[in-house]
PDB file of C-alpha atoms and ligand atoms in Angstrom:
ATOM      1  CA  UNK A   1       0.047  -0.190   0.066  1.00  0.00           C
ATOM      2  CA  UNK A   2       1.186   3.867  -0.694  1.00  0.00           C
ATOM      3  CA  UNK A   3       0.951   6.745   1.689  1.00  0.00           C
ATOM      4  CA  UNK A   4      -1.272   8.035  -1.156  1.00  0.00           C
ATOM      5  CA  UNK A   5      -3.877   5.121  -0.366  1.00  0.00           C
ATOM      6  CA  UNK A   6      -5.003   6.792   2.772  1.00  0.00           C
ATOM      7  CA  UNK A   7      -7.625   9.209   2.225  1.00  0.00           C
ATOM      8  CA  UNK A   8      -8.889  11.967   4.843  1.00  0.00           C
ATOM      9  CA  UNK A   9     -11.419   9.844   6.409  1.00  0.00           C
ATOM     10  CA  UNK A  10      -9.032   7.195   7.535  1.00  0.00           C
ATOM     11  CA  UNK A  11      -6.216   9.455   8.163  1.00  0.00           C
ATOM     12  CA  UNK A  12      -5.217  11.612  11.554  1.00  0.00           C
ATOM     13  CA  UNK A  13      -2.604  13.392  10.596  1.00  0.00           C
ATOM     14  CA  UNK A  14      -0.633  14.277   7.454  1.00  0.00           C
ATOM     15  CA  UNK A  15       2.424  15.940   7.147  1.00  0.00           C
ATOM     16  CA  UNK A  16       3.625  17.745   3.839  1.00  0.00           C
ATOM     17  CA  UNK A  17       7.569  18.976   3.384  1.00  0.00           C
ATOM     18  CA  UNK A  18       7.828  19.661   7.107  1.00  0.00           C
ATOM     19  CA  UNK A  19      10.968  20.871   8.310  1.00  0.00           C
ATOM     20  CA  UNK A  20      12.250  21.746  11.704  1.00  0.00           C
ATOM     21  CA  UNK A  21      15.553  23.673  12.497  1.00  0.00           C
ATOM     22  CA  UNK A  22      16.753  24.561  15.871  1.00  0.00           C
ATOM     23  CA  UNK A  23      18.271  28.127  16.187  1.00  0.00           C
ATOM     24  CA  UNK A  24      22.019  26.669  18.216  1.00  0.00           C
ATOM     25  CA  UNK A  25      23.616  30.145  18.860  1.00  0.00           C
ATOM     26  CA  UNK A  26      22.743  31.703  15.401  1.00  0.00           C
ATOM     27  CA  UNK A  27      23.375  28.248  13.796  1.00  0.00           C
ATOM     28  CA  UNK A  28      20.375  26.666  12.275  1.00  0.00           C
ATOM     29  CA  UNK A  29      20.201  22.881  12.977  1.00  0.00           C
ATOM     30  CA  UNK A  30      18.001  20.823  11.033  1.00  0.00           C
ATOM     31  CA  UNK A  31      16.159  17.776  13.400  1.00  0.00           C
ATOM     32  CA  UNK A  32      13.603  17.283  10.794  1.00  0.00           C
ATOM     33  CA  UNK A  33      14.403  17.475   7.069  1.00  0.00           C
ATOM     34  CA  UNK A  34      11.268  17.468   4.595  1.00  0.00           C
ATOM     35  CA  UNK A  35       9.031  14.886   6.223  1.00  0.00           C
ATOM     36  CA  UNK A  36       6.397  13.778   4.524  1.00  0.00           C
ATOM     37  CA  UNK A  37       3.857  11.041   6.099  1.00  0.00           C
ATOM     38  CA  UNK A  38       0.404  10.214   7.063  1.00  0.00           C
ATOM     39  CA  UNK A  39      -0.821   8.574   9.893  1.00  0.00           C
ATOM     40  CA  UNK A  40      -3.443   6.510   9.988  1.00  0.00           C
ATOM     41  CA  UNK A  41      -6.849   6.547  12.078  1.00  0.00           C
ATOM     42  CA  UNK A  42      -7.625   3.750  14.391  1.00  0.00           C
ATOM     43  CA  UNK A  43      -4.261   2.005  14.469  1.00  0.00           C
ATOM     44  CA  UNK A  44      -0.950   2.264  15.869  1.00  0.00           C
ATOM     45  CA  UNK A  45       1.770   3.631  13.999  1.00  0.00           C
ATOM     46  CA  UNK A  46       5.409   3.238  15.468  1.00  0.00           C
ATOM     47  CA  UNK A  47       8.252   5.520  14.732  1.00  0.00           C
ATOM     48  CA  UNK A  48      11.395   3.854  14.765  1.00  0.00           C
ATOM     49  CA  UNK A  49      14.688   5.735  15.040  1.00  0.00           C
ATOM     50  CA  UNK A  50      18.164   5.637  16.911  1.00  0.00           C
ATOM     51  CA  UNK A  51      18.535   8.065  19.855  1.00  0.00           C
ATOM     52  CA  UNK A  52      19.222  11.632  18.383  1.00  0.00           C
ATOM     53  CA  UNK A  53      17.118  10.880  14.961  1.00  0.00           C
ATOM     54  CA  UNK A  54      14.357  13.458  15.696  1.00  0.00           C
ATOM     55  CA  UNK A  55      11.730  11.011  17.035  1.00  0.00           C
ATOM     56  CA  UNK A  56      10.711  13.509  19.856  1.00  0.00           C
ATOM     57  CA  UNK A  57      10.908  16.637  17.451  1.00  0.00           C
ATOM     58  CA  UNK A  58       8.641  14.656  15.012  1.00  0.00           C
ATOM     59  CA  UNK A  59       6.182  13.761  18.093  1.00  0.00           C
ATOM     60  CA  UNK A  60       6.207  17.365  19.477  1.00  0.00           C
ATOM     61  CA  UNK A  61       4.939  18.909  16.242  1.00  0.00           C
ATOM     62  CA  UNK A  62       2.520  15.882  15.780  1.00  0.00           C
ATOM     63  CA  UNK A  63       1.157  16.820  19.443  1.00  0.00           C
ATOM     64  CA  UNK A  64       1.337  20.638  18.671  1.00  0.00           C
ATOM     65  CA  UNK A  65       3.778  21.199  21.266  1.00  0.00           C
ATOM     66  CA  UNK A  66       6.304  22.681  18.684  1.00  0.00           C
ATOM     67  CA  UNK A  67       5.892  24.301  15.534  1.00  0.00           C
ATOM     68  CA  UNK A  68       7.471  23.415  12.249  1.00  0.00           C
ATOM     69  CA  UNK A  69       9.961  26.016  10.926  1.00  0.00           C
ATOM     70  CA  UNK A  70       8.577  25.193   7.119  1.00  0.00           C
ATOM     71  CA  UNK A  71       5.993  22.829   5.604  1.00  0.00           C
ATOM     72  CA  UNK A  72       2.211  21.877   6.338  1.00  0.00           C
ATOM     73  CA  UNK A  73       0.540  19.738   9.125  1.00  0.00           C
ATOM     74  CA  UNK A  74      -2.858  18.955   9.435  1.00  0.00           C
ATOM     75  CA  UNK A  75      -4.602  16.993  12.132  1.00  0.00           C
ATOM     76  CA  UNK A  76      -7.860  16.020  12.077  1.00  0.00           C
ATOM     77  CA  UNK A  77      -8.151  18.127   8.917  1.00  0.00           C
ATOM     78  CA  UNK A  78      -7.130  21.255  10.472  1.00  0.00           C
ATOM     79  CA  UNK A  79      -4.367  23.278   9.492  1.00  0.00           C
ATOM     80  CA  UNK A  80      -2.003  23.337  12.815  1.00  0.00           C
ATOM     81  CA  UNK A  81      -0.164  26.134  11.720  1.00  0.00           C
ATOM     82  CA  UNK A  82      -3.095  28.611  11.370  1.00  0.00           C
ATOM     83  CA  UNK A  83      -3.846  28.010  15.133  1.00  0.00           C
ATOM     84  CA  UNK A  84      -2.817  30.140  18.046  1.00  0.00           C
ATOM     85  CA  UNK A  85      -1.449  29.187  21.212  1.00  0.00           C
ATOM     86  CA  UNK A  86      -4.827  28.955  22.842  1.00  0.00           C
ATOM     87  CA  UNK A  87      -6.394  27.313  20.123  1.00  0.00           C
ATOM     88  CA  UNK A  88      -3.435  24.794  20.044  1.00  0.00           C
ATOM     89  CA  UNK A  89      -4.042  24.091  24.054  1.00  0.00           C
ATOM     90  CA  UNK A  90      -7.635  23.507  23.338  1.00  0.00           C
ATOM     91  CA  UNK A  91      -7.130  21.217  20.418  1.00  0.00           C
ATOM     92  CA  UNK A  92      -4.375  19.246  22.543  1.00  0.00           C
ATOM     93  CA  UNK A  93      -6.710  19.250  25.542  1.00  0.00           C
ATOM     94  CA  UNK A  94      -9.756  17.964  23.565  1.00  0.00           C
ATOM     95  CA  UNK A  95      -8.224  15.358  21.082  1.00  0.00           C
ATOM     96  CA  UNK A  96      -4.590  14.342  22.287  1.00  0.00           C
ATOM     97  CA  UNK A  97      -3.194  12.326  24.567  1.00  0.00           C
ATOM     98  CA  UNK A  98       0.207  12.069  25.779  1.00  0.00           C
ATOM     99  CA  UNK A  99       2.510   9.324  27.234  1.00  0.00           C
ATOM    100  CA  UNK A 100       5.912  10.016  28.466  1.00  0.00           C
ATOM    101  CA  UNK A 101       9.208   8.172  29.076  1.00  0.00           C
ATOM    102  CA  UNK A 102       9.215   9.333  32.701  1.00  0.00           C
ATOM    103  CA  UNK A 103       5.699   8.743  33.101  1.00  0.00           C
ATOM    104  CA  UNK A 104       4.887  12.604  34.014  1.00  0.00           C
ATOM    105  CA  UNK A 105       2.517  12.117  36.764  1.00  0.00           C
ATOM    106  CA  UNK A 106       1.909  14.188  39.846  1.00  0.00           C
ATOM    107  CA  UNK A 107       3.631  12.658  43.060  1.00  0.00           C
ATOM    108  CA  UNK A 108       1.488  13.897  45.704  1.00  0.00           C
ATOM    109  CA  UNK A 109      -1.682  12.930  44.058  1.00  0.00           C
ATOM    110  CA  UNK A 110      -3.282   9.253  44.432  1.00  0.00           C
ATOM    111  CA  UNK A 111      -3.609   6.935  41.396  1.00  0.00           C
ATOM    112  CA  UNK A 112      -6.784   8.171  40.546  1.00  0.00           C
ATOM    113  CA  UNK A 113      -6.572  11.632  41.288  1.00  0.00           C
ATOM    114  CA  UNK A 114      -3.838  11.602  38.445  1.00  0.00           C
ATOM    115  CA  UNK A 115      -6.098  10.177  35.990  1.00  0.00           C
ATOM    116  CA  UNK A 116      -8.832  12.850  36.939  1.00  0.00           C
ATOM    117  CA  UNK A 117      -6.411  15.411  36.522  1.00  0.00           C
ATOM    118  CA  UNK A 118      -6.799  16.092  32.852  1.00  0.00           C
ATOM    119  CA  UNK A 119     -10.668  16.039  32.961  1.00  0.00           C
ATOM    120  CA  UNK A 120     -10.640  19.326  35.260  1.00  0.00           C
ATOM    121  CA  UNK A 121     -10.268  21.243  32.086  1.00  0.00           C
ATOM    122  CA  UNK A 122     -13.908  19.192  30.955  1.00  0.00           C
ATOM    123  CA  UNK A 123     -17.466  20.434  32.088  1.00  0.00           C
ATOM    124  CA  UNK A 124     -17.748  17.338  34.318  1.00  0.00           C
ATOM    125  CA  UNK A 125     -19.093  16.798  37.758  1.00  0.00           C
ATOM    126  CA  UNK A 126     -16.767  15.316  40.693  1.00  0.00           C
ATOM    127  CA  UNK A 127     -18.806  12.076  40.443  1.00  0.00           C
ATOM    128  CA  UNK A 128     -18.439  11.872  36.618  1.00  0.00           C
ATOM    129  CA  UNK A 129     -14.483  12.463  36.929  1.00  0.00           C
ATOM    130  CA  UNK A 130     -14.089   9.795  39.511  1.00  0.00           C
ATOM    131  CA  UNK A 131     -16.289   7.121  37.560  1.00  0.00           C
ATOM    132  CA  UNK A 132     -14.309   7.809  34.136  1.00  0.00           C
ATOM    133  CA  UNK A 133     -10.951   7.533  35.858  1.00  0.00           C
ATOM    134  CA  UNK A 134     -12.196   4.312  37.745  1.00  0.00           C
ATOM    135  CA  UNK A 135     -13.508   3.055  34.432  1.00  0.00           C
ATOM    136  CA  UNK A 136      -9.966   3.596  32.849  1.00  0.00           C
ATOM    137  CA  UNK A 137      -7.999   2.516  35.511  1.00  0.00           C
ATOM    138  CA  UNK A 138     -10.008  -0.732  35.423  1.00  0.00           C
ATOM    139  CA  UNK A 139      -9.184  -1.200  31.609  1.00  0.00           C
ATOM    140  CA  UNK A 140      -5.313  -1.039  32.476  1.00  0.00           C
ATOM    141  CA  UNK A 141      -5.654  -3.541  35.152  1.00  0.00           C
ATOM    142  CA  UNK A 142      -5.510  -1.286  38.337  1.00  0.00           C
ATOM    143  CA  UNK A 143      -8.722  -1.078  39.884  1.00  0.00           C
ATOM    144  CA  UNK A 144      -7.450  -2.225  43.096  1.00  0.00           C
ATOM    145  CA  UNK A 145      -5.088   0.578  43.083  1.00  0.00           C
ATOM    146  CA  UNK A 146      -7.167   3.433  43.063  1.00  0.00           C
ATOM    147  CA  UNK A 147      -5.867   5.156  46.038  1.00  0.00           C
ATOM    148  CA  UNK A 148      -2.174   4.199  46.248  1.00  0.00           C
ATOM    149  CA  UNK A 149       0.453   6.879  45.938  1.00  0.00           C
ATOM    150  CA  UNK A 150       2.800   6.796  42.938  1.00  0.00           C
ATOM    151  CA  UNK A 151       5.509   5.663  45.236  1.00  0.00           C
ATOM    152  CA  UNK A 152       3.638   2.520  46.492  1.00  0.00           C
ATOM    153  CA  UNK A 153       3.486   1.307  42.872  1.00  0.00           C
ATOM    154  CA  UNK A 154       5.964  -0.159  40.166  1.00  0.00           C
ATOM    155  CA  UNK A 155       7.393   1.607  37.227  1.00  0.00           C
ATOM    156  CA  UNK A 156       5.081  -0.735  34.812  1.00  0.00           C
ATOM    157  CA  UNK A 157       1.987   0.136  37.005  1.00  0.00           C
ATOM    158  CA  UNK A 158       2.873   4.120  36.862  1.00  0.00           C
ATOM    159  CA  UNK A 159       3.046   3.775  33.175  1.00  0.00           C
ATOM    160  CA  UNK A 160      -0.270   1.684  33.300  1.00  0.00           C
ATOM    161  CA  UNK A 161      -1.573   4.994  35.258  1.00  0.00           C
ATOM    162  CA  UNK A 162      -0.319   7.316  32.449  1.00  0.00           C
ATOM    163  CA  UNK A 163      -2.039   5.838  29.801  1.00  0.00           C
ATOM    164  CA  UNK A 164      -5.184   5.674  31.858  1.00  0.00           C
ATOM    165  CA  UNK A 165      -4.606   9.345  32.069  1.00  0.00           C
ATOM    166  CA  UNK A 166      -3.930   9.499  28.129  1.00  0.00           C
ATOM    167  CA  UNK A 167      -7.253   7.604  27.708  1.00  0.00           C
ATOM    168  CA  UNK A 168      -9.801   9.126  30.104  1.00  0.00           C
ATOM    169  CA  UNK A 169     -10.488  12.109  27.812  1.00  0.00           C
ATOM    170  CA  UNK A 170     -11.115   9.931  25.166  1.00  0.00           C
ATOM    171  CA  UNK A 171      -9.030  11.488  22.357  1.00  0.00           C
ATOM    172  CA  UNK A 172      -8.572  10.655  18.998  1.00  0.00           C
ATOM    173  CA  UNK A 173      -4.778  10.319  19.084  1.00  0.00           C
ATOM    174  CA  UNK A 174      -2.338   9.420  21.706  1.00  0.00           C
ATOM    175  CA  UNK A 175       1.128  10.278  21.375  1.00  0.00           C
ATOM    176  CA  UNK A 176       3.833   8.133  23.304  1.00  0.00           C
ATOM    177  CA  UNK A 177       7.479   8.830  23.179  1.00  0.00           C
ATOM    178  CA  UNK A 178       9.625   6.208  24.273  1.00  0.00           C
ATOM    179  CA  UNK A 179       7.183   4.812  26.307  1.00  0.00           C
ATOM    180  CA  UNK A 180       9.045   2.071  27.949  1.00  0.00           C
ATOM    181  CA  UNK A 181      12.448   3.344  28.021  1.00  0.00           C
ATOM    182  CA  UNK A 182      12.596   3.041  31.745  1.00  0.00           C
ATOM    183  CA  UNK A 183      11.256  -0.218  32.133  1.00  0.00           C
ATOM    184  CA  UNK A 184      12.524  -3.806  31.996  1.00  0.00           C
ATOM    185  CA  UNK A 185      12.064  -5.735  29.012  1.00  0.00           C
ATOM    186  CA  UNK A 186       9.239  -7.911  30.172  1.00  0.00           C
ATOM    187  CA  UNK A 187       7.373  -4.850  31.402  1.00  0.00           C
ATOM    188  CA  UNK A 188       8.135  -3.424  28.379  1.00  0.00           C
ATOM    189  CA  UNK A 189       6.399  -5.995  26.487  1.00  0.00           C
ATOM    190  CA  UNK A 190       3.183  -6.007  28.779  1.00  0.00           C
ATOM    191  CA  UNK A 191       3.143  -1.932  28.106  1.00  0.00           C
ATOM    192  CA  UNK A 192       3.108  -2.143  24.335  1.00  0.00           C
ATOM    193  CA  UNK A 193       0.538  -5.017  24.567  1.00  0.00           C
ATOM    194  CA  UNK A 194      -1.740  -2.846  26.815  1.00  0.00           C
ATOM    195  CA  UNK A 195      -1.411  -0.199  24.259  1.00  0.00           C
ATOM    196  CA  UNK A 196      -2.273  -2.468  21.726  1.00  0.00           C
ATOM    197  CA  UNK A 197      -5.436  -3.851  23.581  1.00  0.00           C
ATOM    198  CA  UNK A 198      -6.497  -0.055  24.277  1.00  0.00           C
ATOM    199  CA  UNK A 199      -5.917   1.006  20.922  1.00  0.00           C
ATOM    200  CA  UNK A 200      -8.379  -2.149  19.842  1.00  0.00           C
ATOM    201  CA  UNK A 201     -11.160  -1.640  22.827  1.00  0.00           C
ATOM    202  CA  UNK A 202     -11.320   2.163  22.645  1.00  0.00           C
ATOM    203  CA  UNK A 203     -10.781   2.482  18.480  1.00  0.00           C
ATOM    204  CA  UNK A 204      -8.090   5.461  19.382  1.00  0.00           C
ATOM    205  CA  UNK A 205      -4.886   6.066  17.395  1.00  0.00           C
ATOM    206  CA  UNK A 206      -1.719   5.718  18.912  1.00  0.00           C
ATOM    207  CA  UNK A 207       1.488   6.959  17.603  1.00  0.00           C
ATOM    208  CA  UNK A 208       4.557   5.318  19.581  1.00  0.00           C
ATOM    209  CA  UNK A 209       8.141   6.216  19.066  1.00  0.00           C
ATOM    210  CA  UNK A 210      10.955   3.976  20.297  1.00  0.00           C
ATOM    211  CA  UNK A 211      14.846   3.530  19.730  1.00  0.00           C
ATOM    212  CA  UNK A 212      14.139  -0.283  20.381  1.00  0.00           C
ATOM    213  CA  UNK A 213      13.127  -2.492  17.358  1.00  0.00           C
ATOM    214  CA  UNK A 214      12.161  -5.392  19.486  1.00  0.00           C
ATOM    215  CA  UNK A 215       9.138  -3.468  20.681  1.00  0.00           C
ATOM    216  CA  UNK A 216       7.552  -2.932  16.917  1.00  0.00           C
ATOM    217  CA  UNK A 217       4.430  -4.993  16.518  1.00  0.00           C
ATOM    218  CA  UNK A 218       4.620  -7.128  13.241  1.00  0.00           C
ATOM    219  CA  UNK A 219       1.341  -5.985  12.215  1.00  0.00           C
ATOM    220  CA  UNK A 220       1.574  -2.304  12.872  1.00  0.00           C
ATOM    221  CA  UNK A 221       2.229   0.479  10.502  1.00  0.00           C
ATOM    222  CA  UNK A 222       6.032   1.998  10.575  1.00  0.00           C
ATOM    223  CA  UNK A 223       7.712   5.092  10.356  1.00  0.00           C
ATOM    224  CA  UNK A 224      11.421   4.879  10.095  1.00  0.00           C
ATOM    225  CA  UNK A 225      13.494   7.939  11.033  1.00  0.00           C
ATOM    226  CA  UNK A 226      16.948   8.330  10.507  1.00  0.00           C
ATOM    227  CA  UNK A 227      18.977  11.742  10.796  1.00  0.00           C
ATOM    228  CA  UNK A 228      15.993  13.639  10.501  1.00  0.00           C
ATOM    229  CA  UNK A 229      15.328  12.153   7.522  1.00  0.00           C
ATOM    230  CA  UNK A 230      11.733  10.076   7.680  1.00  0.00           C
ATOM    231  CA  UNK A 231      10.833   7.335   5.540  1.00  0.00           C
ATOM    232  CA  UNK A 232       7.230   6.413   5.513  1.00  0.00           C
ATOM    233  CA  UNK A 233       6.576   3.768   2.908  1.00  0.00           C
ATOM    234  CA  UNK A 234       2.833   3.445   4.105  1.00  0.00           C
ATOM    235  CA  UNK A 235       3.822  -0.668   4.546  1.00  0.00           C
ATOM    236  CA  UNK A 236       4.041  -2.997   7.444  1.00  0.00           C
ATOM    237  CA  UNK A 237       7.227  -4.328   8.726  1.00  0.00           C
TER     238      UNK A 237
HETATM  239  N1  ADP B 301      15.184  22.227  21.450  1.00  0.00           N
HETATM  240  C1  ADP B 301      16.751  21.916  20.709  1.00  0.00           C
HETATM  241  N2  ADP B 301      17.661  22.778  20.426  1.00  0.00           N
HETATM  242  C2  ADP B 301      18.585  22.333  19.661  1.00  0.00           C
HETATM  243  N3  ADP B 301      18.622  21.062  18.967  1.00  0.00           N
HETATM  244  C3  ADP B 301      17.848  20.306  19.532  1.00  0.00           C
HETATM  245  C4  ADP B 301      16.744  20.702  20.370  1.00  0.00           C
HETATM  246  N4  ADP B 301      15.782  19.582  21.009  1.00  0.00           N
HETATM  247  C5  ADP B 301      16.496  18.442  19.985  1.00  0.00           C
HETATM  248  N5  ADP B 301      17.601  18.771  19.295  1.00  0.00           N
HETATM  249  C6  ADP B 301      18.827  18.128  18.206  1.00  0.00           C
HETATM  250  O1  ADP B 301      17.492  17.526  17.413  1.00  0.00           O
HETATM  251  C7  ADP B 301      18.118  16.342  17.045  1.00  0.00           C
HETATM  252  C8  ADP B 301      16.922  15.290  17.256  1.00  0.00           C
HETATM  253  O2  ADP B 301      16.682  15.345  18.623  1.00  0.00           O
HETATM  254  P1  ADP B 301      15.532  14.486  19.255  1.00  0.00           P
HETATM  255  O3  ADP B 301      14.328  14.964  18.250  1.00  0.00           O
HETATM  256  O4  ADP B 301      15.209  14.741  20.588  1.00  0.00           O
HETATM  257  O5  ADP B 301      15.755  12.973  19.001  1.00  0.00           O
HETATM  258  P2  ADP B 301      14.976  11.736  19.326  1.00  0.00           P
HETATM  259  O6  ADP B 301      14.105  11.967  20.167  1.00  0.00           O
HETATM  260  O7  ADP B 301      15.002  10.731  18.504  1.00  0.00           O
HETATM  261  O8  ADP B 301      16.213  11.331  20.454  1.00  0.00           O
HETATM  262  C9  ADP B 301      19.094  15.960  18.031  1.00  0.00           C
HETATM  263  O9  ADP B 301      20.409  16.218  17.388  1.00  0.00           O
HETATM  264  C10 ADP B 301      19.084  17.085  19.365  1.00  0.00           C
HETATM  265  O10 ADP B 301      20.206  17.139  19.737  1.00  0.00           O
HETATM  266 MG1   MG B 302      13.448  11.500  22.142  1.00  0.00          MG
END
């Protein structure tokens, strides 16, 4: 299948000749070079490349955390570059969930409170927030850990909390930047399998970047990245 075979209805995002340059004391370093790719809806896309290849730079633009230096990005059919900062923040909280390598949870809150946190921006009652959080925590296998503090659970369980937190707002897209880099290999496999299961159960879309080839699911889509050059053949590994 070629990239062109994806039409707008089954596409979440498109990158067209996207360039990202960082200013390094007056010298421009090009971290992403003319990236053109398509992120399909309702599946997991893996972005695979070594450390420093530009994975986080790519994901930050996809997640509206950073803007390209040139090129076009559309997300859910909308031109990302036309959004101001407030519109981008609003779009992010409605449509995008994030999962990070270092979990980025709030230590003073309980497991359930961490998952409720992104719902504070949504018009819901306390009870609705609590019920939603409990629903997604049960889905990731943590229904018996609702009132635990983060220092009372393992790294793998913390990443499960982060997955529930990403799912709780029912986003269209979940972006995971090296979600297993701080976990041992068995737990890493479990977390990837959980994300595959969650993608299926909640029909959301995931983009997961990793430098670990072993984690790439054989039936998922794969985008390679090397020295800022993306290769999206639209094919599976
Ligand atoms: N804010 C920044 N300023 C300057 N250079 C950066 C910045 N962020 C990343 N880079 C550089 O861009 C390249 C790609 O980085 P990154 O996207 O973080 O790669 P990866 O996530 O694949 O490890 C690296 O050479 C990195 O040093
Ligand atoms: Mg990175």
